[in-house]
Coordinates of C-alpha atoms in Angstrom, one line a residue:
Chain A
X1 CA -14.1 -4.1 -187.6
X2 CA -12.9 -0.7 -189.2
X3 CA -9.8 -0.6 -190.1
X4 CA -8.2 2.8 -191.9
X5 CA -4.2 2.9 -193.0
X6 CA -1.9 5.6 -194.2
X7 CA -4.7 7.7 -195.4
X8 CA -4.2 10.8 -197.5
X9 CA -7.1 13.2 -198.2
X10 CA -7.1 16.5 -199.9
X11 CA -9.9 19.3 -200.2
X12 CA -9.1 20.7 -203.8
X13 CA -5.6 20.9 -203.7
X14 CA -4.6 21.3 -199.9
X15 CA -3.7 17.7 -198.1
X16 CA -5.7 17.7 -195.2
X17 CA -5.0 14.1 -193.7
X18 CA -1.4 12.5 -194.1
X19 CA -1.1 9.2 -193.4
X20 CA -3.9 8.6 -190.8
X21 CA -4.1 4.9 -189.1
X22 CA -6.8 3.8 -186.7
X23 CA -8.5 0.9 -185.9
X24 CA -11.8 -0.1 -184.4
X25 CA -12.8 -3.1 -183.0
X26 CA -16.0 -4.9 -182.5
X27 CA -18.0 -3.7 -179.5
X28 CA -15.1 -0.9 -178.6
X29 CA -16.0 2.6 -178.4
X30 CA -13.0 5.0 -179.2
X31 CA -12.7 8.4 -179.3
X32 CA -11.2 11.0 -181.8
X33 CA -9.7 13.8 -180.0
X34 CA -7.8 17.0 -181.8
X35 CA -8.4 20.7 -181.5
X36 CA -10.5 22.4 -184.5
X37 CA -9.3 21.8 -188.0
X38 CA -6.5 19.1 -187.1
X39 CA -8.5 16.9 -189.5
X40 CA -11.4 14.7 -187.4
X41 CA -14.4 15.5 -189.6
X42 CA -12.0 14.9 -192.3
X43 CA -11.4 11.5 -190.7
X44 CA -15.3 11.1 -190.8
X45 CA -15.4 12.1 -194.2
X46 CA -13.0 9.7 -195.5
X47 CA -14.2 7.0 -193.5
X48 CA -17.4 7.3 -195.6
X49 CA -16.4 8.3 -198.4
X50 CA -17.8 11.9 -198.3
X51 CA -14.2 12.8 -199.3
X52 CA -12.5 10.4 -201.5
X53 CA -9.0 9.6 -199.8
X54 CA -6.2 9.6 -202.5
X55 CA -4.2 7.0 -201.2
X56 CA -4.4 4.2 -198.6
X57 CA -6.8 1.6 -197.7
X58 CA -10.1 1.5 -195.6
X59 CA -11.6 -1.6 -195.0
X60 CA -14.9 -2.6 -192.9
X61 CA -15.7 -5.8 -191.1
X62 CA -12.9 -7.5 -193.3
X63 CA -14.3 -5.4 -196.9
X64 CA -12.1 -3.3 -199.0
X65 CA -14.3 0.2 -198.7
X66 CA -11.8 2.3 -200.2
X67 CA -13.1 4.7 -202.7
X68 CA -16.6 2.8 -202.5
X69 CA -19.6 5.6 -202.7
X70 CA -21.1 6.7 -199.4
X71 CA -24.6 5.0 -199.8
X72 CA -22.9 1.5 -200.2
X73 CA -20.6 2.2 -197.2
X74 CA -23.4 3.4 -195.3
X75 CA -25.6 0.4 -196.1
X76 CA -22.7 -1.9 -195.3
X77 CA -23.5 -0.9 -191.5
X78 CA -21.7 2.4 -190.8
X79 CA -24.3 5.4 -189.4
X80 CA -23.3 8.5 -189.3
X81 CA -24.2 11.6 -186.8
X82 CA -22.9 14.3 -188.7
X83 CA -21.2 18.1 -187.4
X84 CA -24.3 20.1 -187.3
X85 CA -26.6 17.4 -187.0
X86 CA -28.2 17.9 -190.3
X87 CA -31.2 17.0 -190.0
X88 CA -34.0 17.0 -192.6
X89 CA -35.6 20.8 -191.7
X90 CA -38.7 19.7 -194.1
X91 CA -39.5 16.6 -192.6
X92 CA -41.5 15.6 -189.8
X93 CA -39.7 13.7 -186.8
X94 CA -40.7 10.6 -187.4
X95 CA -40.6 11.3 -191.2
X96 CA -36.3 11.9 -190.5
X97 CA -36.5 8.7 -188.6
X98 CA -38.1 6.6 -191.6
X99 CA -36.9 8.2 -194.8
X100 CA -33.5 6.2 -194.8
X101 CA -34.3 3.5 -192.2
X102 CA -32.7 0.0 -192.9
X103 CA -35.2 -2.6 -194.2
X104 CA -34.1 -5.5 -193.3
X105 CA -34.8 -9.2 -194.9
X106 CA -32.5 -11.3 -192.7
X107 CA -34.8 -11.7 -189.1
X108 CA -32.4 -8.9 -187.4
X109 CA -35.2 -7.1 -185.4
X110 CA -34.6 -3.5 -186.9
X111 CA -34.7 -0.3 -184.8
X112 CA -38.4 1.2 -184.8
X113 CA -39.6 4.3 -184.5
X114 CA -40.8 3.3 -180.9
X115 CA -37.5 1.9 -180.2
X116 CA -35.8 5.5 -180.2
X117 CA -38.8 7.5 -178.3
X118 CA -37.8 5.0 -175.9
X119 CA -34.6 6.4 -175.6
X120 CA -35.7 9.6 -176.4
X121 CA -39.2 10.2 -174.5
X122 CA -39.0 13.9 -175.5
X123 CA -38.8 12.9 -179.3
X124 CA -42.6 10.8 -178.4
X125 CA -44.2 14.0 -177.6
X126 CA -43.2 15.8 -180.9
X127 CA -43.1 13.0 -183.7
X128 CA -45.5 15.2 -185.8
X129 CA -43.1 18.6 -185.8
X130 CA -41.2 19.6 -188.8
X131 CA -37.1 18.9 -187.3
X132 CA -36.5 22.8 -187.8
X133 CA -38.3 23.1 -184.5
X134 CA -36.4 21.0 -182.2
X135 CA -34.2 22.3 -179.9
X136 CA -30.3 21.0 -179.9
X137 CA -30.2 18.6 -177.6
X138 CA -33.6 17.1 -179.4
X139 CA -31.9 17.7 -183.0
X140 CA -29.4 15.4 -181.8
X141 CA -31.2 12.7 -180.5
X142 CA -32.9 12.7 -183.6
X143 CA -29.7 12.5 -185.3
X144 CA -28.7 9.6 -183.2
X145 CA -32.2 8.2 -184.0
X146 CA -31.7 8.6 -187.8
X147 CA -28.6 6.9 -187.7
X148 CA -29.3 4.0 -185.5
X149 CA -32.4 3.3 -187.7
X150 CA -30.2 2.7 -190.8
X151 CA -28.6 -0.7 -188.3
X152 CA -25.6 0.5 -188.1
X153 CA -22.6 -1.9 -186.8
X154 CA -20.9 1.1 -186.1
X155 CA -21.7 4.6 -185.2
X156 CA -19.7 7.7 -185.9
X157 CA -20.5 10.7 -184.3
X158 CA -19.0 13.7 -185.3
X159 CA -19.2 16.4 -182.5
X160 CA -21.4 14.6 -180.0
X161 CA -22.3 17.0 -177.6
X162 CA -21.1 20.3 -178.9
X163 CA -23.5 23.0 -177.8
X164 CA -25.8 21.2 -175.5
X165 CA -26.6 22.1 -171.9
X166 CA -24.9 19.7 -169.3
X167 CA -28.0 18.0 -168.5
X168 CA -28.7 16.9 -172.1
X169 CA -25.0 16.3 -172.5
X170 CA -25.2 13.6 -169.8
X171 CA -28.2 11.9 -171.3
X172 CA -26.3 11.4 -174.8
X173 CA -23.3 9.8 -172.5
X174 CA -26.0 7.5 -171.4
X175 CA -27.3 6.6 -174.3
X176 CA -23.9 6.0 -175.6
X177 CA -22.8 4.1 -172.7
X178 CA -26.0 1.8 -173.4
X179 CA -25.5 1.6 -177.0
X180 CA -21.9 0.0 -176.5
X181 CA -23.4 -2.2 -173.6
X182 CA -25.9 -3.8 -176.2
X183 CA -22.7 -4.6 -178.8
X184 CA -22.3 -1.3 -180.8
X185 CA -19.0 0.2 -181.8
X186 CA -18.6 3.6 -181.7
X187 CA -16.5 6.5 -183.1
X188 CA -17.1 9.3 -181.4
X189 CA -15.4 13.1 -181.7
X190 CA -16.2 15.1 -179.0
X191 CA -14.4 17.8 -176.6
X192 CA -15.3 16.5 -173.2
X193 CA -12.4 14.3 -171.7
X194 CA -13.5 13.8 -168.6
X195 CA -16.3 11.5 -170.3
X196 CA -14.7 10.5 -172.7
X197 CA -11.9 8.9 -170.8
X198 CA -15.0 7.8 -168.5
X199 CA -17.0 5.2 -171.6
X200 CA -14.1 5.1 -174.2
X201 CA -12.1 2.3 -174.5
X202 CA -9.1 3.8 -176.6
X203 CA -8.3 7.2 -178.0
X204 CA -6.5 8.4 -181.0
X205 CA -5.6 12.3 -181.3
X206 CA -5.0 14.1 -184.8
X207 CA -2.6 16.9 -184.8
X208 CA -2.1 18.7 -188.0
X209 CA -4.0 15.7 -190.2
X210 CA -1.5 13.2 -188.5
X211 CA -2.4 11.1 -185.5
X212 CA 0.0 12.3 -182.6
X213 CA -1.3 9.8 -179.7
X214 CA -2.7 7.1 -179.2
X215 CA -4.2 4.6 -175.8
X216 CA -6.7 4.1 -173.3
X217 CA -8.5 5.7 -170.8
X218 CA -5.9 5.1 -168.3
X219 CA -2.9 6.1 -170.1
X220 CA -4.6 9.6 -171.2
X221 CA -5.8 10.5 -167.6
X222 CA -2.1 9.6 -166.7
X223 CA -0.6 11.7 -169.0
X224 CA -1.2 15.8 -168.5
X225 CA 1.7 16.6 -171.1
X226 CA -0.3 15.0 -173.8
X227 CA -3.4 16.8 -172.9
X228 CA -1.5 20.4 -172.8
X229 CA -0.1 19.9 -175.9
X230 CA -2.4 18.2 -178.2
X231 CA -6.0 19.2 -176.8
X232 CA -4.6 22.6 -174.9
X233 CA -6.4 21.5 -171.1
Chain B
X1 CA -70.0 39.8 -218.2
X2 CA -72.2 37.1 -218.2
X3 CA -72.6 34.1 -215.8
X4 CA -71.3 32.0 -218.5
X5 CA -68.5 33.7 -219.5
X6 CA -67.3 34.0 -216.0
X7 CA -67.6 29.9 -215.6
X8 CA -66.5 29.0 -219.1
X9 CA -63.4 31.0 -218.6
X10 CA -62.7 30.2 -214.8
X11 CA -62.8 26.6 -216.6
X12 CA -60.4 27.8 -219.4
X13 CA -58.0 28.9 -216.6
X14 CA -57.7 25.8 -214.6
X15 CA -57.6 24.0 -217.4
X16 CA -54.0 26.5 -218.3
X17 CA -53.2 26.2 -214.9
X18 CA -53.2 22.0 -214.4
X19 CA -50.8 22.1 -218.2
X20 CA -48.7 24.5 -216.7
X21 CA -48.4 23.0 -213.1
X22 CA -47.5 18.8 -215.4
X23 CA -44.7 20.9 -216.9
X24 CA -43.4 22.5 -213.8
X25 CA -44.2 20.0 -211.3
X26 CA -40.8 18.3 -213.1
X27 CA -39.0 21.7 -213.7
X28 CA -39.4 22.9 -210.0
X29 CA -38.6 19.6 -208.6
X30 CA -35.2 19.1 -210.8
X31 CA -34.4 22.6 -210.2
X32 CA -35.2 22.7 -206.6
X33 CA -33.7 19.0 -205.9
X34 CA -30.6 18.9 -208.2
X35 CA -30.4 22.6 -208.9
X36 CA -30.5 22.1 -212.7
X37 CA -32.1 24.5 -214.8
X38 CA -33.5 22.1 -217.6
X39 CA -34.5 24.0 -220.8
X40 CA -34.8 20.9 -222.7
X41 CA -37.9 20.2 -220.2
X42 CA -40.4 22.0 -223.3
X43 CA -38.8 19.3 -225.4
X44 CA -40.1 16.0 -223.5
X45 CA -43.6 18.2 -223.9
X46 CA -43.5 18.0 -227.9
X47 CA -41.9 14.4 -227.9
X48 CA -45.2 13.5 -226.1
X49 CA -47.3 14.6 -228.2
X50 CA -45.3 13.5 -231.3
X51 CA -45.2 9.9 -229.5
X52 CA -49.2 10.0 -228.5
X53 CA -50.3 11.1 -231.9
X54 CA -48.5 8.3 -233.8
X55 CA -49.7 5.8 -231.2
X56 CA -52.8 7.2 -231.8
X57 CA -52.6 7.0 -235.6
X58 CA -51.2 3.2 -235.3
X59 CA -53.6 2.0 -232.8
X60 CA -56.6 4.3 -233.5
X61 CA -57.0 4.6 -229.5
X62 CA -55.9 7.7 -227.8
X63 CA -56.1 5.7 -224.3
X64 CA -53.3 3.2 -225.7
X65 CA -51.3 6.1 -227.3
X66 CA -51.6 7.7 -223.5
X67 CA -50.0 3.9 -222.2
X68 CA -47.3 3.8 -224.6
X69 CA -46.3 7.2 -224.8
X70 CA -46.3 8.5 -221.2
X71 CA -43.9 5.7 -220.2
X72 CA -41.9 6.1 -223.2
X73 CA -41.3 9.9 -222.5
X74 CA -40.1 8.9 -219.1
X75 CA -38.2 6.2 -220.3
X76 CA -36.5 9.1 -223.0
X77 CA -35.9 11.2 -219.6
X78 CA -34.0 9.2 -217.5
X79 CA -31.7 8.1 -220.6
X80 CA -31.6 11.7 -221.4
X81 CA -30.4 12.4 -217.3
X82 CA -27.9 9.7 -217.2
X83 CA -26.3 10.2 -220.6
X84 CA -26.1 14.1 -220.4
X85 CA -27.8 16.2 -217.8
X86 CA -26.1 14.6 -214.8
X87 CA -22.6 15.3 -216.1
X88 CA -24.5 19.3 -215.4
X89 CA -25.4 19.0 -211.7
X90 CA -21.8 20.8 -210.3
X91 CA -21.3 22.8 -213.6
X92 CA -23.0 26.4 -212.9
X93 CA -26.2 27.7 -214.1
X94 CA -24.7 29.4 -217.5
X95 CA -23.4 25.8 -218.6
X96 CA -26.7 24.1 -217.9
X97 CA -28.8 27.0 -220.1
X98 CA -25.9 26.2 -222.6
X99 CA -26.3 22.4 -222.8
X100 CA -29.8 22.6 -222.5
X101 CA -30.7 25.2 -225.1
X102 CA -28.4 22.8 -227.6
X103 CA -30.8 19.8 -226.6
X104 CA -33.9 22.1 -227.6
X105 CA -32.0 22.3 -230.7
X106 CA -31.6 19.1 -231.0
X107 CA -34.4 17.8 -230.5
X108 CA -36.2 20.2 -232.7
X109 CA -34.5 19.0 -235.6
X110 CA -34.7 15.3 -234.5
X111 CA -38.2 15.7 -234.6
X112 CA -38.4 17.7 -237.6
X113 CA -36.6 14.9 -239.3
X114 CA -38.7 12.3 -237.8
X115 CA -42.1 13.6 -238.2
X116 CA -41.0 16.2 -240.9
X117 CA -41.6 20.5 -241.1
X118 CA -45.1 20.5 -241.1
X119 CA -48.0 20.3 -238.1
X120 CA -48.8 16.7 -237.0
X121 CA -52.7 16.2 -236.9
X122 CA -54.3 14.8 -233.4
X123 CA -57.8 13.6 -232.8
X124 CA -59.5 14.4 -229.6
X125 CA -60.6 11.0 -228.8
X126 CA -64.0 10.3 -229.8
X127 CA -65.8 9.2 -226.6
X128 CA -64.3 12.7 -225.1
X129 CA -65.2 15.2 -228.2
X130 CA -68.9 16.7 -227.3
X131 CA -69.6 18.8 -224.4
X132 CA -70.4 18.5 -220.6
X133 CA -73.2 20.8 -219.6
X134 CA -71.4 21.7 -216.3
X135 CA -74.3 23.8 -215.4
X136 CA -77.5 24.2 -216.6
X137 CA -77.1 25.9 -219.8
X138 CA -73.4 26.3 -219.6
X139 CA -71.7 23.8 -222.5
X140 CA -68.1 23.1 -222.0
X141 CA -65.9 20.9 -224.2
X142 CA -65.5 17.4 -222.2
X143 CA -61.6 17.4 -223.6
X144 CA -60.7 20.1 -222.1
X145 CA -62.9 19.2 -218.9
X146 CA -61.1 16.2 -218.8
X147 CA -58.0 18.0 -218.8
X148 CA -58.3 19.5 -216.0
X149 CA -59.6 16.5 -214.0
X150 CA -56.8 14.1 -215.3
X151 CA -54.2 17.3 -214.3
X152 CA -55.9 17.7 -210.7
X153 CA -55.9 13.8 -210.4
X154 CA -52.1 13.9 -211.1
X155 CA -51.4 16.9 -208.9
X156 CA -53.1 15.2 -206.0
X157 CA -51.4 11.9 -206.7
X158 CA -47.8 13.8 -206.8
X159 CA -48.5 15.4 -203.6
X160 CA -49.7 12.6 -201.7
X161 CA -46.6 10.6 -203.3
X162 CA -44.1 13.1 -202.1
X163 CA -46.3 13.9 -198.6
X164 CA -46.7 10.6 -198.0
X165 CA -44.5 8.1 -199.3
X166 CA -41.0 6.7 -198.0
X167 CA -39.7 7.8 -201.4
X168 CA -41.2 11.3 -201.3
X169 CA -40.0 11.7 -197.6
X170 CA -36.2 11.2 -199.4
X171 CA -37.2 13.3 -202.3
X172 CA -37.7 16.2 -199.9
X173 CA -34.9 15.4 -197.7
X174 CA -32.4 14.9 -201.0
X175 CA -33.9 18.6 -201.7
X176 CA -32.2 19.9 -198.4
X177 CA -29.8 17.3 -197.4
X178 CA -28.4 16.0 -200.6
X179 CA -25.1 14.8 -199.6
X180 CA -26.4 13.6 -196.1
X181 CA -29.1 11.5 -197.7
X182 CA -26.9 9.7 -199.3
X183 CA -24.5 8.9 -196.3
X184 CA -27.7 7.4 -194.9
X185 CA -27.5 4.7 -197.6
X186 CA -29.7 6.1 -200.0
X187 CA -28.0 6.6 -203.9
X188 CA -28.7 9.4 -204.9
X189 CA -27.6 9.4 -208.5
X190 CA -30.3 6.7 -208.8
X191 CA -33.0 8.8 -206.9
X192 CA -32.5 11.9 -209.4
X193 CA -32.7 9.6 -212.1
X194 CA -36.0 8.6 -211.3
X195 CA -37.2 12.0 -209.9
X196 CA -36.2 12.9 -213.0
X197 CA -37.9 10.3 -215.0
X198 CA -41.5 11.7 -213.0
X199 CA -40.8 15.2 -214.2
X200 CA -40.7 13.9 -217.8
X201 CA -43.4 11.4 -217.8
X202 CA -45.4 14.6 -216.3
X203 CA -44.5 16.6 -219.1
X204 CA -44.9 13.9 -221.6
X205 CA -48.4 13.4 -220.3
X206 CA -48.7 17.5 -220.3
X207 CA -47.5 17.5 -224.3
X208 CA -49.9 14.7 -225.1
X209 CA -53.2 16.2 -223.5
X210 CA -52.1 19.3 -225.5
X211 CA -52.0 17.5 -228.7
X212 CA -55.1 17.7 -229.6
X213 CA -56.4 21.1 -229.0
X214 CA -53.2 23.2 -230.0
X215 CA -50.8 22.1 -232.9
X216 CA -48.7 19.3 -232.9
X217 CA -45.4 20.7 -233.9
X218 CA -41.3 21.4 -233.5
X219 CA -40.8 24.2 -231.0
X220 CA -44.7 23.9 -229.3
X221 CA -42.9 23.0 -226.2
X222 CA -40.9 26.7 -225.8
X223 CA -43.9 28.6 -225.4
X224 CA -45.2 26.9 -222.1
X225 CA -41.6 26.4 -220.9
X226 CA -41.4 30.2 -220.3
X227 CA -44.6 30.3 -218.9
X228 CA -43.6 27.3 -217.0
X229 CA -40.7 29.1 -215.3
X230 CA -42.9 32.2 -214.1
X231 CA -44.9 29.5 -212.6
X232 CA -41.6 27.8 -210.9
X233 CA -40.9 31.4 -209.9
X234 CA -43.8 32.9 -208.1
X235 CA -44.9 29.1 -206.0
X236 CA -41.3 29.2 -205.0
X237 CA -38.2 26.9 -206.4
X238 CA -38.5 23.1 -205.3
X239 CA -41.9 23.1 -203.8
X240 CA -44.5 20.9 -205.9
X241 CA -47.5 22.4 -203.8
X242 CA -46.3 26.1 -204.8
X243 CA -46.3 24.9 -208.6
X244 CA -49.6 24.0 -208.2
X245 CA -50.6 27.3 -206.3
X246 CA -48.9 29.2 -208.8
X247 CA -50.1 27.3 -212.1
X248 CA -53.7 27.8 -211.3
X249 CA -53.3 31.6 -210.6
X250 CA -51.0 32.2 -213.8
X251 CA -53.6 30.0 -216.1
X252 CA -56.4 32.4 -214.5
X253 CA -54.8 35.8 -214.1
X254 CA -53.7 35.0 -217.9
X255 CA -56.8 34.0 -219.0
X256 CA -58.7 36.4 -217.6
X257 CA -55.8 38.8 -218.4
X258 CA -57.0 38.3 -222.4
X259 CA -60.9 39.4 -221.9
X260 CA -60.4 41.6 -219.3
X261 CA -57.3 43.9 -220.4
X262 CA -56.5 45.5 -223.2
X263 CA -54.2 43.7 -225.2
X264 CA -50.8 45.6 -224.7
X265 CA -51.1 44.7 -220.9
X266 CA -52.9 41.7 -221.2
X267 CA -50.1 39.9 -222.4
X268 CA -47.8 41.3 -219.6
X269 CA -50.2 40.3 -217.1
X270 CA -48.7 37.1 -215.3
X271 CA -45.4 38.8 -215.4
X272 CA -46.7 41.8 -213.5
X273 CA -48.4 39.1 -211.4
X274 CA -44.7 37.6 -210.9
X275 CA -43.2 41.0 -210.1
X276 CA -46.1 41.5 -207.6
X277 CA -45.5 38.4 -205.7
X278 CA -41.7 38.6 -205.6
X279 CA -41.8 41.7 -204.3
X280 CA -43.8 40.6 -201.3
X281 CA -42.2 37.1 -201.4
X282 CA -39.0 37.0 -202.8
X283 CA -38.9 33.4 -202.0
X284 CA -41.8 32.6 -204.1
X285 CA -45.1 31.7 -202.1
X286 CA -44.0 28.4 -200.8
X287 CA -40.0 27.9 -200.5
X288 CA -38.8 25.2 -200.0
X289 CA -36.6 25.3 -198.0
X290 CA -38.3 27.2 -195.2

């Protein structure tokens, strides 16, 4: 489905990414695992064309994407839960779950705005608040919300979980869990292994802006080494 | 002072105030969305009124010359953003004044060649040139009445169009969020266009209600530009509502500044007003971006 090779990016002059290949098939969810500033959000970036790569190829449910700009990328089916969240401070709830939503011409049944307070009932109760007033855990639901609206094929999120309480934590794993149960494939960054290795089918980590390791579940729960050295637990 | 002084000028200030808000509406938004300063903005104000009174003087209808020339100013915009002023959006403030300020110049002289060095005349429409008596014994010129009334009408369609609409909703969250806006599918270079394209059909529309009660000529839109920026100033950079809040003060407090202060501080009045407000709200009295 997504499908990036021997990808170079640079911020200015510095090479961030050098040579980076991963591959995502249809209905897989797969992790990207790394410590801070080995190059994941850079991944992200590149993936979407945030930051141009200089060199490689990216391609998307068989479609050269590479050095395509990020709204055409995005519309193609790729929705993106960014680092931070970002969501729109000025806009109501509902108002961040409509403003980009996907609309649709060929019968797919898009997401609605009652489709995520479905699986986010704490969104229902405050669809008329301005998104600067939601908690974390909410601001990322929303997030998730946003994105799903705009019919994603695939979902990146970049730092899943980072910052929320356990209990809100295991909610998003749900949601996840479902999400890839009803035919989504997901690219999800996120620190927690133990469920990660739990609902991810493969895993690729990025040491350095090159990727170090790569494998399923199984073989990363079998392998301490690779855990001490590349994620340092 | 009398009743009708009091009323007549209230009037006269409102009717300053819904000018100054069409120009700024367009300044604070491209300022506050694509964090351009556009001094060129005063420019689109004169080519309206240029446009409206030829219209006016081919057809003989100032409604027409409204039609054609409102559209056309927006029209002029947009070509004007994609051909120079988006090449601006990452350069820094000094280089946009820079660029800018030559299109003032440029325009100017356009114009002067155009329409040549003297003052273009402009009718005020005949159906609209006696006077409303807005209470009993109180005559006001119906222009300028309609004035304010076609400004209000504009301000409360803007707001509801960016309150409201799917496209304002993006428009506010392109103000915060550009680059996340766009990774959600939306193009952005396309949305700024047309935001863009509003801003100068609003000052188009501004420059052509102007026409005919002030003088149709090269450099008329530098004067309300300045007062325009006070205006984006004190409501607060990007936020439409705070135009509006801020136009109708500085069209009254300057007004009113005129017959009620003597002259040396009567013209230093809406900048005293800005230092006032500033200094209580440094952010302007709405910011936008909370």
């Amino acid at each position: 489905m997504l499908e990036l090779k021997n990808i170079h990016s640079y911020y200015g002059t510095t090479q961030a990414l050098f040579g980076i290949d991963i591959e995502i098939h249809a209905g897989e969810m797969v992790s990207l695992l790394g410590r801070n500033g080995m190059g994941k959000t850079t991944t992200v970036r590149s993936i979407l064309g945030l930051t141009r790569p200089r060199q490689g190829t990216v391609t998307f449910q068989g479609r050269d994407i590479f050095g395509a700009p990020p709204y055409r990328i995005a519309q193609m089916g790729i929705g993106l839960v960014p680092e931070g969240r970002q969501i729109f401070p000025t806009l109501t709830v509902r108002e961040n779950l409509v403003a980009t939503a996907y609309r649709g011409k060929n019968g797919r049944r898009p997401w609605t705005p009652a489709d995520i307070y479905e699986l986010f009932p704490v969104l229902a109760q405050r669809t008329r608040q301005p998104g600067s007033r939601l908690s974390g855990g909410e601001q990322q639901m929303l997030a998730i919300g946003r994105a799903l609206m705009t019919h994603p094929k695939l979902l990146i999120l970049d730092e899943a979980t980072e910052g929320l309480a356990p209990r809100v934590r295991a909610q998003i794993w749900d949601c996840l869990e479902n999400l890839k149960s009803a035919g989504l494939s997901i690219l999800v960054i996120d620190k927690h292994l133990d469920a990660l290795t739990r609902i991810c089918d493969r895993h690729y980590i990025i040491e350095k802006g090159r990727i170090v390791w790569r494998g399923d579940s199984f073989k990363l729960k079998a392998d301490p080494a690779v855990r001490q050295d590349y994620l340092g637990v | 002072m009398s009743m009708q002084l009091w009323v007549v000028q209230t009037l006269n200030g409102l009717q300053l105030g819904v000018m100054l808000f069409l120009m700024s509406a367009g300044l604070t938004l491209v300022f506050g969305i694509m964090n351009l300063i556009n001094l060129a903005h005063g420019s689109l104000y004169m080519l309206g009124a240029y446009l409206a009174a030829t219209f006016q003087a081919l057809t003989g209808s100032f409604f027409i010359a409204c039609l054609l020339a409102v559209p056309l100013v927006m029209g002029i915009g947009m070509l004007m953003e994609m051909s120079i002023l988006r090449r601006l959006y990452d350069r820094d403030h000094l280089d946009q004044v820079l660029a800018t300020f030559a299109l003032i110049l440029f325009f100017n002289e356009l114009v002067r060649m155009t329409w040549g060095p003297q003052a273009y005349f402009m009718a005020i429409p005949e159906s609209l040139s006696g006077t409303v008596e807005i209470l009993p014994g109180i005559p006001y010129p119906a222009y300028r009445l309609t004035i304010v009334l076609a400004g209000s009408g504009v301000a409360v369609g803007l707001y509801l169009f960016i309150g409201r609409t799917r496209l304002g909703m993006i428009i506010r969250a392109g103000a915060t969020h550009r680059e996340m806006v766009g990774a959600l599918g939306v193009n952005i270079k396309l949305l700024y266009t047309f935001v863009f394209g509003m801003g100068a059909a609003m000052a188009g529309f501004a420059g052509m209600m102007a026409g005919p009660i002030l003088s149709v000529e090269t450099g008329m839109g530098e004067p309300i530009m300045i007062l325009a920026f006070v205006v984006i100033v004190i409501g607060g950079i990007g936020s439409v509502r705070g135009a509006f809040a801020a136009a109708v003060l500085v069209g009254v407090a300057d007004t009113f500044g005129r017959i009620l202060l003597p002259p040396a501080l009567s013209s230093m009045a809406i900048y005293i007003l800005m230092a006032g407000v500033l200094c209580f709200r440094p952010q302007g009295l709405f910011p936008a971006h909370g």
